[in-house]
Coordinates of C-alpha atoms (C1' of nucleotides) in Angstrom, one line a residue:
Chain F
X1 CA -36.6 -4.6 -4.2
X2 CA -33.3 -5.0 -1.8
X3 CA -32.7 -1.7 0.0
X4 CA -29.7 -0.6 -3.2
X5 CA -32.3 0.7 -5.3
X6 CA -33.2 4.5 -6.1
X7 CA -37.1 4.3 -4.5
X8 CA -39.3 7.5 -5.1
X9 CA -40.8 8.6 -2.1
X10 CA -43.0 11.4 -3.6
X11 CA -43.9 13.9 -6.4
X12 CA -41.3 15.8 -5.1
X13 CA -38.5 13.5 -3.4
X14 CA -36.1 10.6 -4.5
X15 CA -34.1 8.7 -2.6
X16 CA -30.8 7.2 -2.6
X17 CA -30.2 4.6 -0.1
X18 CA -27.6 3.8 1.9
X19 CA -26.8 0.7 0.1
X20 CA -26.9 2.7 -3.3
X21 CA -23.1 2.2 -2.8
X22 CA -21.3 0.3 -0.2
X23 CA -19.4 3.3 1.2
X24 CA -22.3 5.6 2.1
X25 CA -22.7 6.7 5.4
X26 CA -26.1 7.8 5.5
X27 CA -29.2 8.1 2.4
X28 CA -29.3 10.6 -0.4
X29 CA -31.9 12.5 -1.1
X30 CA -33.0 14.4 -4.4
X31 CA -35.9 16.6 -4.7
X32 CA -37.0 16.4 -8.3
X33 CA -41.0 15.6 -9.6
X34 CA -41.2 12.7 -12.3
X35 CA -40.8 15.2 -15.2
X36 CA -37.5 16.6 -14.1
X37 CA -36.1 13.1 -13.3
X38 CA -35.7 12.0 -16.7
X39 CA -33.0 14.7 -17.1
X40 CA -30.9 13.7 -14.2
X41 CA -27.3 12.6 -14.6
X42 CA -26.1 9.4 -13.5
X43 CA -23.2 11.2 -12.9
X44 CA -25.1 13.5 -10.6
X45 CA -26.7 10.6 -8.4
X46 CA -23.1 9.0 -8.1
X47 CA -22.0 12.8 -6.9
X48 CA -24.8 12.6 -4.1
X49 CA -23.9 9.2 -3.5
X50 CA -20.6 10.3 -2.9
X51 CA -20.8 13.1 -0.7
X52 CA -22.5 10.9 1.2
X53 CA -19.9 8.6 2.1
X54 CA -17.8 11.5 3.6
X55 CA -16.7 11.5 7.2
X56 CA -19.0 13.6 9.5
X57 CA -22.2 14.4 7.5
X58 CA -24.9 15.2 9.0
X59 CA -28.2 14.1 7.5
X60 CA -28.9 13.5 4.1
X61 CA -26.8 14.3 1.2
X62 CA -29.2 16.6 0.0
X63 CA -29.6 18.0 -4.0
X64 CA -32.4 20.2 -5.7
X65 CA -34.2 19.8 -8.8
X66 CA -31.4 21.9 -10.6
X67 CA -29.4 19.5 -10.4
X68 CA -26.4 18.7 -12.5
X69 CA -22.9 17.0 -12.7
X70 CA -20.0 19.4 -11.0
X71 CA -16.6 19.0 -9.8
X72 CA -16.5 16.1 -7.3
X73 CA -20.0 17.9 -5.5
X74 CA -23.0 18.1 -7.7
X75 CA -24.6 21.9 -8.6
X76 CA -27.6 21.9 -6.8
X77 CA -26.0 19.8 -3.9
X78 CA -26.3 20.6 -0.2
X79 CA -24.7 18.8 2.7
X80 CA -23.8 19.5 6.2
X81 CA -21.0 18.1 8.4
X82 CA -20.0 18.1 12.5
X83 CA -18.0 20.5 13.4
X84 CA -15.9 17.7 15.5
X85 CA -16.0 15.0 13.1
X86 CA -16.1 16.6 9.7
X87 CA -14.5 17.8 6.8
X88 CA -14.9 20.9 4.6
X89 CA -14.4 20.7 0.9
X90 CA -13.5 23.5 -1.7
X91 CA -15.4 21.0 -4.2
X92 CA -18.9 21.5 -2.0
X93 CA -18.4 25.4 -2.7
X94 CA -17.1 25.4 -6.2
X95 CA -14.4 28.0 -8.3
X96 CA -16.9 30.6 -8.2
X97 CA -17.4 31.5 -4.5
X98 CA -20.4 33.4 -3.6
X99 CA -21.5 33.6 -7.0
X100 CA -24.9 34.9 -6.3
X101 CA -27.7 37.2 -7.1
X102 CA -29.2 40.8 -6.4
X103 CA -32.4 42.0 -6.9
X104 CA -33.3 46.0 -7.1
X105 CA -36.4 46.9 -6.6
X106 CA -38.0 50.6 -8.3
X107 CA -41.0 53.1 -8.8
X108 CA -40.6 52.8 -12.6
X109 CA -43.0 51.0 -14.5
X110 CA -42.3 48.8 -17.4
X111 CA -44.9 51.2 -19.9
X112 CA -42.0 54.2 -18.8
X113 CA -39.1 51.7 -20.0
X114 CA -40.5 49.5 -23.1
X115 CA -40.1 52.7 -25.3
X116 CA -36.0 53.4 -24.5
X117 CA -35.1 49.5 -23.3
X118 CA -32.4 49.4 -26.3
X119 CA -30.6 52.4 -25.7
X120 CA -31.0 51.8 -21.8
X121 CA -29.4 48.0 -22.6
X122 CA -26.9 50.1 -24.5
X123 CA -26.2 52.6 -21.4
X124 CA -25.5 49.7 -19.0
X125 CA -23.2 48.0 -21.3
X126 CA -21.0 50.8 -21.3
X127 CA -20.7 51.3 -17.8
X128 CA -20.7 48.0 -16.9
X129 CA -17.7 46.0 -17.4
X130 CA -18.2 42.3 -18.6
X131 CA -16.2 39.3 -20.2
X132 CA -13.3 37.5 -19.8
X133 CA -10.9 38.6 -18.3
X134 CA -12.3 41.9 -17.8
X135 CA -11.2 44.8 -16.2
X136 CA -13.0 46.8 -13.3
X137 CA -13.2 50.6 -13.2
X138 CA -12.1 50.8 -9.6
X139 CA -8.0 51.3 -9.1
X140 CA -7.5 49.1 -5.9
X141 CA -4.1 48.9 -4.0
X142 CA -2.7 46.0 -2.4
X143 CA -4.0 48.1 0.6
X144 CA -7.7 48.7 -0.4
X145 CA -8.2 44.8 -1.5
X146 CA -7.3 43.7 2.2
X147 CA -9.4 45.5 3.6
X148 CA -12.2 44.6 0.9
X149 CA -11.4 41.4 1.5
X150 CA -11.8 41.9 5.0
X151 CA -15.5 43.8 5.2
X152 CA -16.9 42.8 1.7
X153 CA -20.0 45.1 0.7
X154 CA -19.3 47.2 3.9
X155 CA -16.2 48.6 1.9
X156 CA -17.7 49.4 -0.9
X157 CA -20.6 51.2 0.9
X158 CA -17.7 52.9 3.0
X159 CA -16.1 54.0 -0.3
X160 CA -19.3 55.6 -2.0
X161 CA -20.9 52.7 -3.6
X162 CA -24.3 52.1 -2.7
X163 CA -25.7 53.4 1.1
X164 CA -25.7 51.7 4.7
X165 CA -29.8 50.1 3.6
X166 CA -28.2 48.1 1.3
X167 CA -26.2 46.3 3.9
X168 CA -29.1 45.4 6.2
X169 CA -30.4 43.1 3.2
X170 CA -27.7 41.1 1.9
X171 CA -27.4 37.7 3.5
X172 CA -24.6 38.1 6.5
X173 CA -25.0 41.8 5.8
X174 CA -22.7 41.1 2.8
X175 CA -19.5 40.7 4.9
X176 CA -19.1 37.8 6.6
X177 CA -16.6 37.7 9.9
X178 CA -13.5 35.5 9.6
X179 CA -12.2 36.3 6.2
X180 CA -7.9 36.4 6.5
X181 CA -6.5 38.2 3.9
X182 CA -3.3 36.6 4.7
X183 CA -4.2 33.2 3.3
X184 CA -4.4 34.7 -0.2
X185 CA -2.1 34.2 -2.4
X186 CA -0.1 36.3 -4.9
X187 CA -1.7 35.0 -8.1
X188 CA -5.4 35.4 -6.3
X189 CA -4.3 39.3 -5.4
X190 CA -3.0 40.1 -8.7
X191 CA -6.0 38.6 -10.2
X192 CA -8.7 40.3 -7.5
X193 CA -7.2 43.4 -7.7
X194 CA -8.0 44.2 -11.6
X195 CA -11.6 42.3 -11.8
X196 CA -13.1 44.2 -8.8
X197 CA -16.9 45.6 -9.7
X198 CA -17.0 43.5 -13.2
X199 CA -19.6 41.2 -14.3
X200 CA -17.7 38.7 -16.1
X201 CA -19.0 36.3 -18.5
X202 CA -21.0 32.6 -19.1
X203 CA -24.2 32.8 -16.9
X204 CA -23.4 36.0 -15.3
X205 CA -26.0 39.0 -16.1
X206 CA -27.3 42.3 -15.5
X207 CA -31.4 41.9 -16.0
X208 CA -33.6 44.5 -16.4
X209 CA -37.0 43.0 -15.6
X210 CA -40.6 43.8 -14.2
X211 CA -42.7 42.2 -12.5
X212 CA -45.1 39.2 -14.3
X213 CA -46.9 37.7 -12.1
X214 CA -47.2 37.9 -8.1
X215 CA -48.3 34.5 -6.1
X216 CA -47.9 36.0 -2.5
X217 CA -49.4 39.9 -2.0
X218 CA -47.9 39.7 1.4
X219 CA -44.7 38.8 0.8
X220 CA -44.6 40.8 -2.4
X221 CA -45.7 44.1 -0.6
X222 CA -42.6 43.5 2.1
X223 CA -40.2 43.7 -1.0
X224 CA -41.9 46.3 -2.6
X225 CA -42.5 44.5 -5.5
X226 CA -45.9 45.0 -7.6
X227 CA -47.1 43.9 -10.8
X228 CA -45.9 45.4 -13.7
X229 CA -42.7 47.4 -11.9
X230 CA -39.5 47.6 -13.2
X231 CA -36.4 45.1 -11.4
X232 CA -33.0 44.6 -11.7
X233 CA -31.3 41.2 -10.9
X234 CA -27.4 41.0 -11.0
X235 CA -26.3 38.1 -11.3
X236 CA -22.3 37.8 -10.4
X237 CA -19.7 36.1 -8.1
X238 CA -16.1 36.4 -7.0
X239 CA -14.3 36.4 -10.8
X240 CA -10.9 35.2 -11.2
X241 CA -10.2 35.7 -7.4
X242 CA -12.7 33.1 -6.1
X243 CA -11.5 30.7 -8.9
X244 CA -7.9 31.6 -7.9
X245 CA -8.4 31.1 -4.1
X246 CA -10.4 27.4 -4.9
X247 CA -7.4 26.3 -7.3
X248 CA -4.9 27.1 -4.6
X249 CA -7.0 25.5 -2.0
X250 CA -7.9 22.2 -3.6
X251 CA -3.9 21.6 -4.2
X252 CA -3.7 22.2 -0.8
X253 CA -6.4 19.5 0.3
X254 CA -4.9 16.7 -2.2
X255 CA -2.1 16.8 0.3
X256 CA -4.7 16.6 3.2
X257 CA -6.7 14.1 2.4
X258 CA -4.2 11.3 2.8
X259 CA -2.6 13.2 5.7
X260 CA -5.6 12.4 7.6
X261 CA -6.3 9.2 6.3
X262 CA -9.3 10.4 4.5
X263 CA -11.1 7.6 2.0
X264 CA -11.9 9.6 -0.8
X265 CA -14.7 7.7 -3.7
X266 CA -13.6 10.9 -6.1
X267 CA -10.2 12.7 -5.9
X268 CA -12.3 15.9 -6.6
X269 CA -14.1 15.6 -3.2
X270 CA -10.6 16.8 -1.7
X271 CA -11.2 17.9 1.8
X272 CA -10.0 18.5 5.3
X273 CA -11.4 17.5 8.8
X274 CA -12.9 20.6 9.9
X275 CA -10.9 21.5 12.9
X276 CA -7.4 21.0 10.8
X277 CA -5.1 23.9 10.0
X278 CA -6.0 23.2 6.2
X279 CA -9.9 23.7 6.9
X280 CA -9.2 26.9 8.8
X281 CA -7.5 28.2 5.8
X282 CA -9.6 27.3 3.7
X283 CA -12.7 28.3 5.6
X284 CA -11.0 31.9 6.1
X285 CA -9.6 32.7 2.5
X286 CA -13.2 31.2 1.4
X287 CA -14.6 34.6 3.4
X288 CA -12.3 36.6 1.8
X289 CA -13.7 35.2 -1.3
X290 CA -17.1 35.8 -0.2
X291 CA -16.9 39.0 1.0
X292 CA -15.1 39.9 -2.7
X293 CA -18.3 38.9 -4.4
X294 CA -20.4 40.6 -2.2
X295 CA -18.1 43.8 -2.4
X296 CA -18.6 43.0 -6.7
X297 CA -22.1 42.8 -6.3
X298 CA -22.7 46.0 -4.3
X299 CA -20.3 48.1 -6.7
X300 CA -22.2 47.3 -9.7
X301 CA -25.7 47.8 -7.8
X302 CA -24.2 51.6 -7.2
X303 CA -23.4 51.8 -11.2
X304 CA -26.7 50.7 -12.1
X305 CA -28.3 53.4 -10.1
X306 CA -26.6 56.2 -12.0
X307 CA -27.0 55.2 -15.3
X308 CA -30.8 54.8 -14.8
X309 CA -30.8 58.4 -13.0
X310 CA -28.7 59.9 -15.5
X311 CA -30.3 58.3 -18.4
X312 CA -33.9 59.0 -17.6
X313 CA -32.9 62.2 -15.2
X314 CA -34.5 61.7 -12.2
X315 CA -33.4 61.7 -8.7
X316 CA -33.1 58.5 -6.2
X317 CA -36.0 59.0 -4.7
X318 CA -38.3 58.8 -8.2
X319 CA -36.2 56.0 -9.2
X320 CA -36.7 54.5 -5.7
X321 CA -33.8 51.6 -6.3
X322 CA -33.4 50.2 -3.3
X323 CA -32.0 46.1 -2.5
X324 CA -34.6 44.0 -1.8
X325 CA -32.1 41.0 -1.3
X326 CA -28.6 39.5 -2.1
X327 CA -28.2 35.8 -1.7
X328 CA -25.0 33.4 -2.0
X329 CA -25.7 30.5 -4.4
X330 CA -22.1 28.9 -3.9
X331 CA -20.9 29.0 -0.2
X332 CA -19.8 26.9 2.6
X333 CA -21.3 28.7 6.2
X334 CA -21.0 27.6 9.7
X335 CA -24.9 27.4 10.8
X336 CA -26.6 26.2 13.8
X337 CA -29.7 23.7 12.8
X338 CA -31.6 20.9 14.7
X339 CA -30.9 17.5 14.7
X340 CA -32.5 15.6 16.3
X341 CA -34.2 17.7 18.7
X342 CA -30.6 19.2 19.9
X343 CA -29.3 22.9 18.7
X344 CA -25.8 21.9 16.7
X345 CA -23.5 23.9 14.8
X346 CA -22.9 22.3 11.3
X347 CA -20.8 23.4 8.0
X348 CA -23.5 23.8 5.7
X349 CA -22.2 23.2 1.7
X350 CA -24.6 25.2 -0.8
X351 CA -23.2 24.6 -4.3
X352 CA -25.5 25.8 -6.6
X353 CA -28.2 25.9 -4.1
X354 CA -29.6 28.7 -2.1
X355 CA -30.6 29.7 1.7
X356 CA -33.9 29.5 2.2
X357 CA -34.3 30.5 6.3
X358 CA -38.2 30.8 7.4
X359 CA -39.9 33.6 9.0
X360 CA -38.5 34.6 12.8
X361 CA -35.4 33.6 11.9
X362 CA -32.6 35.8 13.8
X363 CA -30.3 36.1 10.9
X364 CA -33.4 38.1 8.8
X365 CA -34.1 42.2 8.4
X366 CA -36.9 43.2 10.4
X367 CA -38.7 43.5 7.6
X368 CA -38.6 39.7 6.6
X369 CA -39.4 38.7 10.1
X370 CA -42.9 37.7 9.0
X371 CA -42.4 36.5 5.6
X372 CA -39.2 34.5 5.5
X373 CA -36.1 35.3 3.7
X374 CA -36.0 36.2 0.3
X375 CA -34.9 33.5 -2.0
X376 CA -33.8 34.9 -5.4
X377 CA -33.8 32.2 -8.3
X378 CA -32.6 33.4 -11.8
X379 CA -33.9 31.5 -14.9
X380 CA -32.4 31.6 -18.6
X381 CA -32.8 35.0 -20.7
X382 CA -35.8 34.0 -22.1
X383 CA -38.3 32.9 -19.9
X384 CA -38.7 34.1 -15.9
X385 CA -37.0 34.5 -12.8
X386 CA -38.6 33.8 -9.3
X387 CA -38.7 35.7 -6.3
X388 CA -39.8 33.1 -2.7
X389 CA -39.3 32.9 0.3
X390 CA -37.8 30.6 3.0
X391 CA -39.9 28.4 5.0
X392 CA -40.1 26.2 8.2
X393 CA -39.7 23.2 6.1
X394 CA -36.3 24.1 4.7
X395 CA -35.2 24.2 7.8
X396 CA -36.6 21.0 9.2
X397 CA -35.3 18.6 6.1
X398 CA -32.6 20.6 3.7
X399 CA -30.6 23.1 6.1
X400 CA -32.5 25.7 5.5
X401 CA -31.9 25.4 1.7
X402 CA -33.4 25.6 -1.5
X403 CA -33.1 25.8 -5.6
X404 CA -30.7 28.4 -7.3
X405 CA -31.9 28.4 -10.6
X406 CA -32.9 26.2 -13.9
X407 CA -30.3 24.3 -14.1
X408 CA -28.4 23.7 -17.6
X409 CA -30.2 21.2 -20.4
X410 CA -27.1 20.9 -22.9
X411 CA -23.9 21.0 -22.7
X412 CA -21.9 24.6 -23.2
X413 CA -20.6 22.6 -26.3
X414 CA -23.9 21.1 -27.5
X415 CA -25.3 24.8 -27.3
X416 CA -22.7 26.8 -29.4
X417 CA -23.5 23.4 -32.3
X418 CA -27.2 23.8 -31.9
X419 CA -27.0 28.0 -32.3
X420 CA -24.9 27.5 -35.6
X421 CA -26.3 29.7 -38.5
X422 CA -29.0 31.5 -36.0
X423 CA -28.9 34.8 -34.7
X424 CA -29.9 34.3 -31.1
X425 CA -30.0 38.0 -29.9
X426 CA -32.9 38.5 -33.1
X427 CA -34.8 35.5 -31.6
X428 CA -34.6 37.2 -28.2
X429 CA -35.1 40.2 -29.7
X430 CA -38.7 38.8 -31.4
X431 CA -39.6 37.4 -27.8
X432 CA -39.0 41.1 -26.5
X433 CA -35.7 40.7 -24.7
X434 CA -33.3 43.1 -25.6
X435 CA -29.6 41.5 -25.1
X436 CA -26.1 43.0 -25.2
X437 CA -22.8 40.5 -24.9
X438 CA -19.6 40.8 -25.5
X439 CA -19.5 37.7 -27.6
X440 CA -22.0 35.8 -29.9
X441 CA -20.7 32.5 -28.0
X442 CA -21.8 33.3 -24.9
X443 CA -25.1 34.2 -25.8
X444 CA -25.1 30.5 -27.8
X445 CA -24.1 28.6 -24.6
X446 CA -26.9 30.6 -22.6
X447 CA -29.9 30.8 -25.5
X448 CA -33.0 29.7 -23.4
X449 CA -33.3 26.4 -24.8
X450 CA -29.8 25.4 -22.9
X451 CA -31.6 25.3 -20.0
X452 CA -34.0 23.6 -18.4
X453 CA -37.9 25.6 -17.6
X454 CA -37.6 27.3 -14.6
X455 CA -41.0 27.3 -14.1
X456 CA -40.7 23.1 -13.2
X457 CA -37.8 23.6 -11.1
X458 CA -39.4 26.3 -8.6
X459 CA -42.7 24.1 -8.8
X460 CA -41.2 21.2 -7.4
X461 CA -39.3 22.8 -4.5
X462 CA -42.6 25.0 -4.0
X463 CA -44.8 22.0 -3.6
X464 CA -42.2 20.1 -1.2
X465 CA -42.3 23.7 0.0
X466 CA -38.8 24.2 1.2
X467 CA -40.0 27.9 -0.4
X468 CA -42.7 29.1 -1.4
X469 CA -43.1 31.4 -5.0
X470 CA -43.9 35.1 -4.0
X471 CA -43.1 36.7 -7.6
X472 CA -42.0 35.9 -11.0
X473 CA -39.8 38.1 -13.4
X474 CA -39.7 39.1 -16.8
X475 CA -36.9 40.1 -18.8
X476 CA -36.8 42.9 -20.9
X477 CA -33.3 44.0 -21.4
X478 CA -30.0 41.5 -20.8
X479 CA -26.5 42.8 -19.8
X480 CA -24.3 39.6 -20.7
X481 CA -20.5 38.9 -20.5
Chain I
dA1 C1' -17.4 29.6 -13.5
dT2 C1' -12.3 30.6 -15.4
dG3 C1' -6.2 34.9 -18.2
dT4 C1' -12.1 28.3 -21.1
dA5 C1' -4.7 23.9 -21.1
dC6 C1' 1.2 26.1 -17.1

DNA sequence: ATGTAC
């Protein structure tokens, strides 16, 4: 009827209009199919709604079919402001900064693994640090973590772990300019300093996997990625130092928001014009963060090679791991897009979303100029993860952006009461996924049935193709925190 | 996600 109502638009797009709430400055717009709609939050539109109503964006106040409630910015949520007239908000990032995914690529095939996957699970757990609160194996000074701060997976190449390829595909070559480690704060330090290279806990994993099920032979042959071969997905972010660094930042930006005479619709949307001293320092201890997880990321990627060389004894080369990509799921990024018709630099929010840049793009490896970026979308334990790629259409409607993964069904809560009485790593052990956590919780809040099906989430941004599927994933053997 | 409430 009147122009407040929610209106789909197609199988793959709702919309929110501008009238959805008086305050909005320009329409919302979610891309979910009619079967994913009926799990969306009413709490989720009102986020989009919103971000919407902030000062400067640009656009639509986008969010993907993963979509779900957050703090003040939905997961799954993308939205880009003006530089001039903008804000930035630690809420459109999250705690975990750069929490994002790996994927390995090797010669091995699933027949040489299925035999050994439990002792192999067994292997990695050891050397792999994970949980709470856990500590790495790396002894950093105050010294070392400024200048891994500072250069991200570039340090940790430069101190052994992992070789100069791996840099070349990692999105921003895994350091990203602009990070200050003076904006850091005590706590943050102390905190970065002793959970370097771990895995941590909740939905962060270390996946063995091979490949089910390729879609796009092209793509797939640029990653090196063939049916029936043997992957590794990691599956991590910036631990108790990115939480640390968005605690410290969002006190900081309660104070800004009235300073500047910002209206906020939800005190968690705390933010800063752009071009304020608060945004800067938040912009550049975000970096820092960034460049932490990618530095996380890159370390573990270098423990995983060894213990699959020493555990099966074979050298690189037979093993033949190399990086096929590294993505960012939660990130803030200064980008240049087109709107309407003119080149403008825009801060692009991904909060549980992913890039998605097509083919040509400058920002890609040489050997993704043809085929797009990789986009790397992790599912639950259970079930699959996807491999696609970025496309055209991304670019031209949602930043260059797409889904980051299924998306949770229950509650954390509503999990651990559901898995009462059952033994979930039997269950995943009958549907031939060998998992080792550190606690029996964890495993309940992440059971496969806590989330939603993968498979309809990557569909839906496939058909509004803002990606495209070039591979799924099947798990084998699970690493959890 | 998170020294899962300073």
């Amino acid at each position: 009827m009147g122009c407040t109502d929610i209106k789909r638009i197609d199988n793959s797009r709702l919309r929110i209009p501008r009238g959805y709430k008086p305050e909005m400055r320009t329409d919302g717009l979610i891309f979910v199919d009619s079967l994913l709609e009926q799990f969306l939050e009413q709490g989720a539109i009102e986020q989009v709604a919103n971000v919407a109503s902030l000062p400067g964006i640009v656009g639509m106040s986008l969010a993907m079919p993963d979509i779900h409630t957050g703090y003040g910015f939905s997961i799954g949520g993308v939205a880009a402001f003006d530089i001039d007239e903008g804000i930035i908000s630690p809420g459109g990032v999250g705690y975990d900064i750069n929490c994002g995914v790996r994927l390995l690529r090797s010669d091995l095939h699933k027949n040489d693994l299925l035999p050994r996957i439990k002792d192999l699970v067994e292997a990695l757990y050891k050397e792999i640090p994970a949980g709470v609160g856990s500590k790495g194996r790396i002894k950093l000074s105050s010294a070392d973590e400024r200048g891994l701060l500072r250069k991200g997976a570039k340090w940790a190449v430069e101190n052994g772990y992992g070789s100069a390829a791996d840099l070349e595909c990692i999105e921003s070559g895994g350091c990203i300019d602009g990070a200050d480690p003076e904006l850091i704060s005590d706590k943050a330090y102390e905190r970065g300093r002793q959970q370097q290279a771990t895995l941590g806990s909740g939905n962060h994993f270390l996946e063995i996997q091979y490949v089910d099920h390729v879609y796009d032979d092209a793509a797939a042959s640029a990653m090196g990625l063939r049916e029936g071969s043997i992957t590794v997905m990691i599956h991590t972010g910036s631990r108790g130092f990115g939480h640390q660094v968005c605690t410290d930042y969002i006190q900081i930006m309660a104070k800004a928001a009235p300073k500047y005479h910002i209206n906020l619709p939800d005190k968690e949307l705390v933010c800063a014009p752009f071009k304020s001293s608060e945004a800067r320092q938040y912009l550049s201890a975000m970096r820092a963060a960034a460049n932490y997880a990618w530095a996380n990321r890159q370390c573990l990627t270098h423990w995983t090679r060894e213990v699959f060389m020493n555990y099966l004894s074979i050298s690189p080369s037979a093993l033949g791991m190399s990086l096929v990509y590294d993505v960012a799921h939660n990130i803030a990024k200064v980008e240049e897009h087109v709107i309407n018709n003119k080149k403008k630099k825009v801060v692009v929010h991904r909060k549980g979303a992913t890039r998605a840049f097509p083919p040509d793009h400058p920002e890609l490896p040489d050997k993704y100029k043809k085929i797009g970026q990789p986009v790397l979308i992790p599912g639950d334990m259970g079930r699959l993860s996807f491999v696609m790629t970025g496309t055209q259409q991304a670019m031209d409607e949602t930043f260059g952006s797409t889904c980051h993964g299924a998306g949770r069904l229950l509650s954390r809560h509503e999990a651990i009461r559901r898995a009462k009485g059952r033994a979930i790593w039997r269950e995943m052990q009958d549907r031939g996924v060998i998992v080792k956590s550190t606690g029996r919780e964890t495993l309940a809040e992440e059971m496969p049935e806590a989330y939603k099906d993968i498979s309809e989430v990557v569909n839906v941004v496939h058909n509004a193709d803002i990606s495209k599927k070039v591979a799924s994933l099947k798990p084998i053997g699970v690493v959890k925190g």
